[in-house]
Amino acid sequence: MPFSGKRKRATPISAVSARPSSKPGQGGGVRLGSWMLSGTPHLGALAVTGGLLIALGLIISGPDVASTPMNGGGWTQAATWSVLLFKTGTSVLSFLPLLIGAYLAYGVAGVPGAISGFVGGMAAMAVSTGYLGGVVAGVMAGVLTLALQRIPLPSVLRETATTVLVPLVSAACTTVAFFAFVGPQLGALAQWLDLHMGRLQFHHVVVVGLLLGLMTGFDLNGALGGAALSFGITGLSGDNPANAAPQNLTIMAAVVAARMVPPLAMTLTTVIRPALFSKAERDCGRSGWLLGAIAVPEGALAFAFADPLRVIPACMAGCATSAAMVMGLGAGTYAPFGGVLAMGRFGGLWVFSGAVLAGVVVTSLVTIGLKNLGRAAAVAEPAAGATARTRRLAKVAA
């Protein structure tokens, strides 16, 4: 073939890597939101399954199943099966960041993004960031992959870059970000909160309740929610009889109350305002009450994943209300797990129940209000655009 004198232009890597969530005219935030909403049926069902396994273990053996060793008995004993169910359920929930990271990165950048998102999700899981860490890992890995895909390369390097180099670089950058920055910062934050809450609990008990509730509602048993639970458990651990002081029992009850609120509130909200939720969310709401009753906050993960900007603030408001009421009014417990299954270990049961109910109502009302605001804004935006077009047409006609 004669030489034409024209040099072939290098093709961006994205030309050979489909991006399933990209649509003309949509911004990145809209695409990400639609992809998260579409993932609710799968990831929500997985969270519910893990929570139900935990519930079965607690129902069979009670709150002590969390501290029972796996090799405590033979396979013919119910206790062995309850521990197996409980451990399996907690393992399922712990793997959610990994799956969320892979799913979101695939939505942003296709198969190469899913690979780096999977690795980033593993890093998020390793530093115990919870589902929010999976979201961050997925978005970070997807955006990095997308940026690398747009680098023009010669055709001989294109396939290798798509299948190997791009996922490798994106996964490495995401992993380094979590292990070098996110993990140490979360550890420092947890230590800071533990230190200052330890001082506040002797002078400002309601403030401690507010902080514990906000932490629990923010990431639903992620890094901050886990730190709140650990703060309550640590106060009761050890052989020192002073650890069973009423104040430590009250802190533990505040954390348990806050952990019960999000799933119960989401179930209530789907019942009274079902039109605000998708079918997948309503399906999760049917079993969410059970997870809330046994103090498994991951029962609200499907709702937080589908609409984090509205659901998370609502959960934080309700959890803070509930925990502050418990701290102020003085209920107490020494059972960190089990929820209603450990009611025999509670002091001030009516106070505790009233605080949980108040938190559920606050979360439900704030969720409805925020979702209605979002719908009103969505309706007003097209109307404003139509009005502007009408004015321009009137000017042209004049």
XYZ file of N, CA and C in Angstrom, residues 90-235:
438
model
N -22.761 -10.884 59.717
C -21.815 -9.785 59.881
C -20.781 -9.761 58.756
N -20.399 -10.938 58.251
C -19.459 -10.994 57.126
C -20.084 -10.414 55.863
N -21.356 -10.728 55.627
C -22.052 -10.184 54.456
C -22.059 -8.667 54.511
N -22.390 -8.108 55.662
C -22.442 -6.651 55.782
C -21.062 -6.023 55.667
N -20.037 -6.723 56.151
C -18.685 -6.161 56.067
C -18.180 -6.110 54.632
N -18.723 -6.958 53.738
C -18.291 -6.969 52.345
C -19.031 -5.945 51.478
N -19.990 -5.252 52.023
C -20.752 -4.297 51.221
C -19.885 -3.197 50.595
N -18.910 -2.603 51.309
C -18.072 -1.573 50.660
C -17.388 -2.076 49.395
N -16.933 -3.319 49.411
C -16.264 -3.890 48.245
C -17.220 -3.946 47.053
N -18.434 -4.436 47.280
C -19.399 -4.579 46.193
C -19.893 -3.225 45.708
N -20.106 -2.301 46.640
C -20.550 -0.959 46.261
C -19.482 -0.274 45.416
N -18.220 -0.396 45.839
C -17.138 0.223 45.072
C -17.071 -0.300 43.659
N -17.154 -1.629 43.481
C -17.103 -2.207 42.140
C -18.302 -1.793 41.313
N -19.476 -1.773 41.915
C -20.708 -1.454 41.185
C -20.707 -0.006 40.682
N -20.356 0.923 41.571
C -20.363 2.334 41.170
C -19.270 2.630 40.149
N -18.090 2.046 40.334
C -17.016 2.292 39.378
C -17.374 1.740 38.002
N -18.086 0.614 37.965
C -18.545 0.079 36.682
C -19.542 1.034 36.031
N -20.401 1.645 36.832
C -21.349 2.601 36.279
C -20.690 3.829 35.699
N -19.551 4.225 36.275
C -18.859 5.418 35.797
C -17.983 5.113 34.588
N -17.260 3.987 34.613
C -16.223 3.770 33.596
C -16.220 2.380 32.987
N -17.252 1.596 33.158
C -17.307 0.288 32.524
C -16.469 -0.759 33.238
N -16.123 -1.817 32.521
C -15.420 -2.957 33.118
C -14.067 -2.555 33.730
N -13.225 -1.760 33.057
C -11.964 -1.353 33.706
C -12.202 -0.644 35.036
N -13.284 0.152 35.115
C -13.614 0.819 36.367
C -14.023 -0.161 37.444
N -14.759 -1.216 37.055
C -15.196 -2.208 38.035
C -14.010 -2.892 38.693
N -12.959 -3.141 37.929
C -11.771 -3.803 38.495
C -11.123 -2.924 39.556
N -10.881 -1.665 39.222
C -10.255 -0.765 40.192
C -11.205 -0.456 41.340
N -12.522 -0.387 41.071
C -13.489 -0.160 42.134
C -13.544 -1.312 43.114
N -13.378 -2.538 42.596
C -13.345 -3.720 43.452
C -12.152 -3.653 44.405
N -10.993 -3.307 43.865
C -9.792 -3.196 44.699
C -9.932 -2.036 45.685
N -10.475 -0.907 45.220
C -10.693 0.220 46.125
C -11.687 -0.119 47.218
N -12.728 -0.895 46.878
C -13.675 -1.331 47.895
C -13.033 -2.219 48.939
N -12.069 -3.047 48.508
C -11.334 -3.869 49.478
C -10.543 -2.985 50.441
N -9.962 -1.911 49.911
C -9.234 -0.990 50.782
C -10.178 -0.299 51.752
N -11.353 0.101 51.255
C -12.350 0.733 52.129
C -12.801 -0.235 53.216
N -12.962 -1.502 52.856
C -13.354 -2.516 53.829
C -12.247 -2.735 54.858
N -10.991 -2.701 54.412
C -9.867 -2.952 55.309
C -9.723 -1.870 56.375
N -10.066 -0.625 56.025
C -9.946 0.457 57.007
C -11.280 0.760 57.676
N -12.275 -0.137 57.484
C -13.556 -0.073 58.199
C -14.275 1.251 57.996
N -14.447 1.643 56.746
C -15.137 2.902 56.459
C -16.638 2.741 56.295
N -17.126 1.509 56.193
C -18.550 1.317 55.997
C -18.968 1.568 54.555
N -20.281 1.641 54.351
C -20.779 1.758 52.980
C -20.384 3.081 52.340
N -20.235 4.148 53.132
C -19.816 5.434 52.553
C -18.408 5.338 51.972
N -17.553 4.552 52.620
C -16.225 4.328 52.058
C -16.295 3.612 50.731
N -17.236 2.670 50.588
C -17.431 2.003 49.309
C -17.884 2.966 48.230
N -18.767 3.904 48.600
C -19.217 4.912 47.636
C -18.052 5.786 47.185
N -17.251 6.238 48.152
C -16.089 7.076 47.812
C -15.112 6.304 46.942
N -14.851 5.044 47.302
C -13.911 4.235 46.523
C -14.421 4.022 45.109
N -15.723 3.750 44.956
C -16.283 3.533 43.627
C -16.212 4.769 42.753
N -16.580 5.916 43.315
C -16.537 7.159 42.538
C -15.099 7.519 42.189
N -14.198 7.401 43.171
C -12.793 7.738 42.923
C -12.196 6.841 41.846
N -12.409 5.543 41.983
C -11.852 4.609 40.998
C -12.467 4.838 39.627
N -13.777 5.071 39.570
C -14.423 5.295 38.280
C -13.950 6.553 37.591
N -13.830 7.638 38.349
C -13.388 8.910 37.766
C -11.937 8.811 37.296
N -11.080 8.189 38.103
C -9.687 8.016 37.686
C -9.586 7.165 36.424
N -10.356 6.085 36.390
C -10.341 5.226 35.206
C -10.815 5.979 33.982
N -11.868 6.766 34.143
C -12.406 7.534 33.031
C -11.391 8.555 32.522
N -10.699 9.203 33.454
C -9.687 10.182 33.051
C -8.532 9.514 32.301
N -8.113 8.352 32.785
C -7.020 7.639 32.121
C -7.445 7.097 30.760
N -8.727 6.728 30.633
C -9.219 6.218 29.352
C -9.189 7.278 28.259
N -9.219 8.520 28.645
C -9.280 9.606 27.663
C -7.898 10.041 27.175
N -6.874 9.409 27.679
C -5.523 9.740 27.218
C -5.300 9.093 25.850
N -4.989 9.867 24.807
C -4.749 9.266 23.484
C -3.488 8.403 23.491
N -3.611 7.194 22.942
C -2.480 6.281 22.853
C -2.423 5.662 21.461
N -1.243 5.234 21.028
C -1.150 4.512 19.753
C -1.963 3.223 19.809
N -2.405 2.787 18.657
C -3.286 1.618 18.586
C -2.634 0.360 19.148
N -1.304 0.249 19.057
C -0.635 -0.961 19.540
C -0.681 -1.066 21.064
N -0.853 0.066 21.755
C -0.889 0.050 23.208
C -2.303 0.113 23.778
N -3.278 0.340 22.881
C -4.630 0.628 23.354
C -5.234 -0.539 24.135
N -5.162 -1.741 23.585
C -5.795 -2.890 24.238
C -5.117 -3.228 25.554
N -3.788 -3.176 25.580
C -3.055 -3.453 26.812
C -3.385 -2.436 27.888
N -3.476 -1.173 27.487
C -3.795 -0.124 28.455
C -5.193 -0.309 29.025
N -6.156 -0.680 28.175
C -7.538 -0.835 28.618
C -7.683 -1.971 29.613
N -7.031 -3.082 29.354
C -7.226 -4.273 30.178
C -6.272 -4.373 31.360
N -5.124 -3.698 31.285
C -4.118 -3.876 32.337
C -3.713 -2.553 32.976
N -3.183 -1.634 32.171
C -2.555 -0.445 32.722
C -3.543 0.476 33.423
N -4.660 0.758 32.770
C -5.638 1.680 33.362
C -6.190 1.145 34.674
N -6.694 -0.100 34.735
C -7.166 -0.610 36.033
C -6.067 -0.653 37.095
N -4.841 -0.979 36.677
C -3.740 -1.069 37.634
C -3.448 0.288 38.259
N -3.306 1.318 37.426
C -2.980 2.655 37.938
C -4.128 3.192 38.787
N -5.363 3.028 38.305
C -6.518 3.526 39.045
C -6.669 2.820 40.385
N -6.512 1.484 40.392
C -6.622 0.733 41.648
C -5.515 1.124 42.621
N -4.303 1.311 42.106
C -3.186 1.686 42.979
C -3.426 3.051 43.615
N -3.893 4.019 42.824
C -4.141 5.366 43.357
C -5.255 5.346 44.406
N -6.332 4.607 44.140
C -7.442 4.534 45.080
C -7.011 3.865 46.375
N -6.263 2.775 46.255
C -5.812 2.058 47.442
C -4.876 2.907 48.287
N -3.940 3.588 47.636
C -3.012 4.451 48.370
C -3.774 5.549 49.097
N -4.800 6.116 48.441
C -5.585 7.171 49.075
C -6.243 6.681 50.357
N -6.748 5.451 50.352
C -7.431 4.932 51.545
C -6.443 4.572 52.643
N -5.362 3.866 52.279
C -4.444 3.411 53.310
C -3.546 4.533 53.830
N -3.199 5.482 52.962
C -2.268 6.535 53.379
C -2.975 7.747 53.965
N -4.240 7.977 53.582
C -4.919 9.191 54.044
C -6.202 8.889 54.812
N -7.152 8.197 54.175
C -8.463 7.998 54.794
C -8.355 7.200 56.089
N -7.632 6.061 56.049
C -7.511 5.227 57.233
C -6.890 5.950 58.422
N -5.700 6.571 58.266
C -5.101 7.297 59.392
C -5.969 8.447 59.907
N -6.636 9.164 58.987
C -7.486 10.273 59.418
C -8.674 9.777 60.230
N -9.270 8.667 59.795
C -10.393 8.105 60.548
C -9.929 7.615 61.916
N -8.748 7.002 61.969
C -8.213 6.565 63.254
C -7.968 7.730 64.199
N -7.405 8.814 63.659
C -7.158 9.996 64.483
C -8.471 10.614 64.954
N -9.481 10.639 64.069
C -10.776 11.187 64.448
C -11.422 10.350 65.548
N -11.349 9.029 65.423
C -11.931 8.157 66.440
C -11.248 8.368 67.785
N -9.911 8.510 67.790
C -9.188 8.741 69.034
C -9.567 10.085 69.640
N -9.705 11.103 68.777
C -10.069 12.433 69.265
C -11.465 12.418 69.894
N -12.406 11.757 69.211
C -13.761 11.674 69.741
C -13.787 10.895 71.047
N -13.041 9.810 71.116
C -13.007 9.008 72.333
C -12.456 9.810 73.507
N -11.418 10.583 73.245
C -10.807 11.395 74.297
C -11.765 12.473 74.788
N -12.353 13.222 73.859
C -13.185 14.358 74.253
C -14.540 13.910 74.796
N -15.098 12.819 74.259
C -16.354 12.331 74.824
C -16.133 11.766 76.220
N -14.956 11.176 76.443
C -14.637 10.710 77.789
C -14.630 11.847 78.796
N -14.222 13.045 78.364
C -14.242 14.206 79.262
C -15.648 14.790 79.382
N -16.368 14.831 78.259
C -17.698 15.450 78.271
C -18.714 14.659 79.082
N -18.547 13.347 79.155
C -19.582 12.521 79.787
C -19.768 12.847 81.268
N -18.803 13.504 81.885
C -18.930 13.848 83.291
C -19.563 15.228 83.498
N -19.707 16.005 82.433
C -20.220 17.369 82.583
C -21.383 17.681 81.640
N -21.382 17.103 80.448
C -22.410 17.443 79.452
C -22.959 16.153 78.847
N -23.789 15.471 79.594
C -24.239 14.148 79.155
C -25.111 14.234 77.901
N -25.924 15.270 77.786
C -26.784 15.396 76.603
C -25.948 15.645 75.356
N -24.882 16.417 75.500
C -23.990 16.660 74.358
C -23.350 15.357 73.902
N -22.957 14.518 74.863
C -22.400 13.211 74.506
C -23.436 12.386 73.737
N -24.686 12.422 74.183
C -25.740 11.717 73.468
C -25.927 12.234 72.054
N -25.894 13.544 71.897
C -26.017 14.123 70.550
C -24.887 13.649 69.644
N -23.654 13.662 70.169
C -22.508 13.227 69.367
C -22.613 11.751 68.986
N -22.983 10.916 69.948
C -23.110 9.487 69.663
C -24.198 9.229 68.632
N -25.308 9.962 68.738
C -26.386 9.797 67.768
C -25.990 10.265 66.379
N -25.318 11.393 66.293
C -24.876 11.892 64.989
C -23.897 10.931 64.340
N -22.985 10.362 65.117
C -22.025 9.402 64.581
C -22.723 8.146 64.067
N -23.699 7.665 64.830
C -24.409 6.453 64.432
C -25.222 6.671 63.169
N -25.892 7.814 63.072
C -26.735 8.076 61.908
C -25.962 8.450 60.664
N -24.715 8.890 60.830
C -23.962 9.372 59.675
C -23.614 8.259 58.696
N -23.116 7.136 59.195
C -22.681 6.080 58.266
C -23.248 4.706 58.601
N -24.224 4.644 59.541
C -24.951 3.399 59.785
C -24.005 2.224 60.047
N -23.255 2.349 61.110
C -22.313 1.319 61.551
C -21.049 1.257 60.702
N -20.703 2.372 60.085
C -19.420 2.472 59.400
C -18.333 2.868 60.388
N -17.409 3.713 59.940
C -16.281 4.093 60.797
C -16.751 4.850 62.038
N -17.598 5.857 61.864
C -18.052 6.653 63.000
C -19.086 5.900 63.831
N -20.019 5.214 63.159
C -20.995 4.425 63.902
C -20.337 3.314 64.703
N -19.330 2.680 64.119
C -18.589 1.659 64.842
C -17.820 2.239 66.018
N -17.301 3.464 65.853
C -16.593 4.118 66.955
C -17.548 4.424 68.106
N -18.773 4.825 67.783
C -19.767 5.080 68.830
C -20.097 3.798 69.589
N -20.273 2.702 68.855
C -20.547 1.420 69.507
C -19.368 0.979 70.371
N -18.160 1.136 69.855
C -16.966 0.754 70.620
C -16.819 1.597 71.885
N -17.188 2.870 71.793
C -17.119 3.744 72.966
C -18.043 3.230 74.066
N -19.243 2.791 73.668
C -20.165 2.258 74.659
C -19.699 0.939 75.240
N -19.195 0.046 74.381
C -18.753 -1.270 74.850
C -17.518 -1.147 75.731
N -16.585 -0.273 75.351
C -15.351 -0.111 76.117
C -15.637 0.355 77.534
N -16.648 1.212 77.681
C -16.986 1.698 79.014
C -17.469 0.612 79.946
